[in-house]
Each structure stands twice: as structure tokens, then as C-alpha cells.
Coordinates of C-alpha atoms in Angstrom, one line a residue:
X1 CA -3.0 5.1 -9.5
X2 CA -0.7 2.6 -8.0
X3 CA 2.8 3.5 -7.1
X4 CA 5.4 1.4 -5.3
X5 CA 8.3 2.5 -3.1
X6 CA 10.9 -0.2 -3.6
X7 CA 14.3 -0.7 -1.9
X8 CA 16.3 -2.9 0.3
X9 CA 15.8 -2.8 4.1
X10 CA 17.0 0.4 5.6
X11 CA 16.7 2.5 2.4
X12 CA 14.1 4.9 3.8
X13 CA 10.9 3.4 2.3
X14 CA 8.8 3.8 5.4
X15 CA 9.9 7.4 6.1
X16 CA 9.0 8.3 2.5
X17 CA 5.6 6.6 2.9
X18 CA 4.9 8.5 6.2
X19 CA 5.8 11.8 4.4
X20 CA 3.3 10.9 1.7
X21 CA 0.6 10.1 4.2
X22 CA 1.1 13.5 5.8
X23 CA 1.0 15.2 2.4
X24 CA -2.3 13.3 1.5
X25 CA -3.9 14.2 4.8
X26 CA -3.0 17.9 4.4
X27 CA -3.8 18.3 0.7
X28 CA -6.9 16.1 0.0
X29 CA -10.4 16.3 1.4
X30 CA -11.1 12.5 1.4
X31 CA -10.2 9.8 3.8
X32 CA -6.7 8.4 4.0
X33 CA -6.0 4.8 5.1
X34 CA -2.7 3.2 6.0
X35 CA -2.3 -0.6 6.5
X36 CA 0.7 -2.0 8.3
X37 CA 1.6 -5.4 9.7
X38 CA 2.5 -4.3 13.2
X39 CA 1.9 -1.2 15.3
X40 CA 5.1 0.6 14.3
X41 CA 3.5 3.8 12.8
X42 CA 1.1 4.7 15.5
X43 CA 3.0 7.9 16.4
X44 CA 4.2 8.7 12.9
X45 CA 0.8 8.7 11.1
X46 CA -1.4 11.8 11.6
X47 CA -4.6 11.1 13.6
X48 CA -6.7 12.1 10.6
X49 CA -5.5 9.0 8.7
X50 CA -7.1 5.6 9.5
X51 CA -4.3 3.3 10.6
X52 CA -5.1 -0.4 10.3
X53 CA -2.8 -2.9 12.1
X54 CA -3.4 -5.9 9.8
X55 CA -1.2 -8.3 11.8
X56 CA -4.1 -9.2 14.0
X57 CA -6.1 -10.3 11.0
X58 CA -3.4 -12.8 9.8
X59 CA -3.7 -11.7 6.2
X60 CA -1.4 -14.1 4.5
X61 CA -3.0 -14.5 1.1
X62 CA -3.6 -12.1 -1.7
X63 CA -7.3 -13.0 -1.7
X64 CA -7.5 -12.0 1.9
X65 CA -5.7 -8.7 1.3
X66 CA -8.0 -8.0 -1.6
X67 CA -11.0 -8.7 0.7
X68 CA -9.5 -6.4 3.4
X69 CA -9.1 -3.5 0.9
X70 CA -12.5 -4.0 -0.6
X71 CA -14.1 -4.3 2.9
X72 CA -12.5 -1.1 4.1
X73 CA -13.6 0.7 0.9
X74 CA -17.1 -0.7 1.3
X75 CA -17.3 0.9 4.7
X76 CA -16.1 4.3 3.5
X77 CA -16.5 5.5 -0.1
X78 CA -14.7 8.7 0.6
X79 CA -11.2 7.1 0.6
X80 CA -8.8 9.0 -1.7
X81 CA -5.6 7.3 -0.6
X82 CA -4.5 3.8 0.6
X83 CA -1.0 3.3 1.9
X84 CA 0.4 -0.2 2.5
X85 CA 3.6 -0.4 4.5
X86 CA 5.9 -3.4 4.3
X87 CA 3.8 -5.2 1.7
X88 CA 5.8 -8.5 1.9
X89 CA 5.2 -8.8 5.6
X90 CA 1.5 -9.1 4.9
X91 CA 1.5 -11.8 2.3
X92 CA 3.0 -15.3 2.3
X93 CA 3.7 -15.7 -1.4
X94 CA 6.7 -13.5 -2.2
X95 CA 7.0 -14.5 -5.9
X96 CA 7.3 -11.8 -8.5
X97 CA 4.4 -13.3 -10.5
X98 CA 2.0 -13.2 -7.6
X99 CA 3.0 -9.7 -6.7
X100 CA 2.6 -8.4 -10.2
X101 CA -0.8 -10.1 -10.6
X102 CA -2.0 -8.4 -7.4
X103 CA -0.6 -5.0 -8.4
X104 CA -2.3 -5.3 -11.8
X105 CA -5.6 -6.1 -10.0
X106 CA -5.0 -3.2 -7.6
X107 CA -4.4 -0.9 -10.6
X108 CA -7.8 -1.8 -12.1
X109 CA -9.5 -1.4 -8.7
X110 CA -7.8 2.0 -8.2
X111 CA -9.0 3.2 -11.6
X112 CA -12.6 2.1 -11.0
X113 CA -12.8 3.6 -7.5
X114 CA -10.5 6.6 -8.1
X115 CA -8.3 5.7 -5.1
X116 CA -4.5 6.3 -5.0
X117 CA -2.5 3.4 -3.7
X118 CA 1.1 3.8 -2.4
X119 CA 2.9 0.6 -1.4
X120 CA 6.3 0.1 0.2
X121 CA 8.1 -3.2 -0.2
X122 CA 11.5 -4.5 0.7
X123 CA 12.7 -5.9 -2.6
X124 CA 15.7 -5.3 -4.8
X125 CA 14.4 -3.3 -7.7
X126 CA 16.8 -5.1 -10.0
X127 CA 14.7 -8.3 -9.6
X128 CA 11.6 -6.7 -10.9
X129 CA 10.7 -6.6 -14.6
X130 CA 11.5 -3.3 -16.3
X131 CA 8.1 -2.7 -17.8
X132 CA 6.6 -3.2 -14.3
X133 CA 9.0 -0.7 -12.7
X134 CA 8.4 1.8 -15.5
X135 CA 4.6 1.7 -14.8
X136 CA 4.5 1.5 -11.0
X137 CA 7.8 2.6 -9.4
X138 CA 7.5 5.8 -7.5
X139 CA 10.4 8.1 -8.4

């Protein structure tokens, strides 16, 4: 499952993501991973979740982000949840086409590996295709 928390800056996306991390840690038995660009969530994320500060890896491309996700998964097959905060801070290509292609890949990966992905991104939901929002937008 892939779900996206969309909204403009200041709309409470990160707070909602942090609440979902806490819920996943408390309710599931597997590992929980949270990826962020900078070290902003250090004191918000429970110590039981693995927090990865991806800014030091200079992610940039979608291929790199795919490799990071696959590499983390390869090191721990018990992951039940992946959270990605501020998605557009990690990647350089902010086009809707590139984003939707990545999310579609992530959806397939999620189904194959039985991992839930929750992503927050600062984007106006009105700029995203309706069928995409219907499938992935977290309500």
C-alpha cells in the first residue's frame, strides 16, 4: 500500500506523518523506517523506528531513491512500514509525470514486499490527476 499526505506548506503533513509513525510502532510487530532530508524529526520519531537522514546521501534522482529503499529493505526484511517526509526535498525532478511514475513503481514494490509506504509532499492537490489522488491520497 502506498498512501500520500498532500498539502501546501504549513498544512500539518509532517505532524500527521509523525502520528502515523507512532501508530505503526505501537501496533505492528515489524520494523518501521522513516526517511527525511534533514534531522528535523530526531525527537519526534520513537526510538523504535529507524530514522534515516537522507540529506547526507545527496539523493537527488529517483533511481537513487529507489536504490536507497531497496538497500534498506535488503538489510532488513522485517520492515512493515516506510515513511518518507518532505518527498520533494529529496528529489530534483519535481514534475508530476516523474512523481507518478515513481509512485507507481513504489506501489508494485510495496505489493511484492508487503510494505506500507506513507509519503508526505508539499504539493497543491489540485495539480495532481484525479485518478492518481483517488488511488493514493491518504484521507
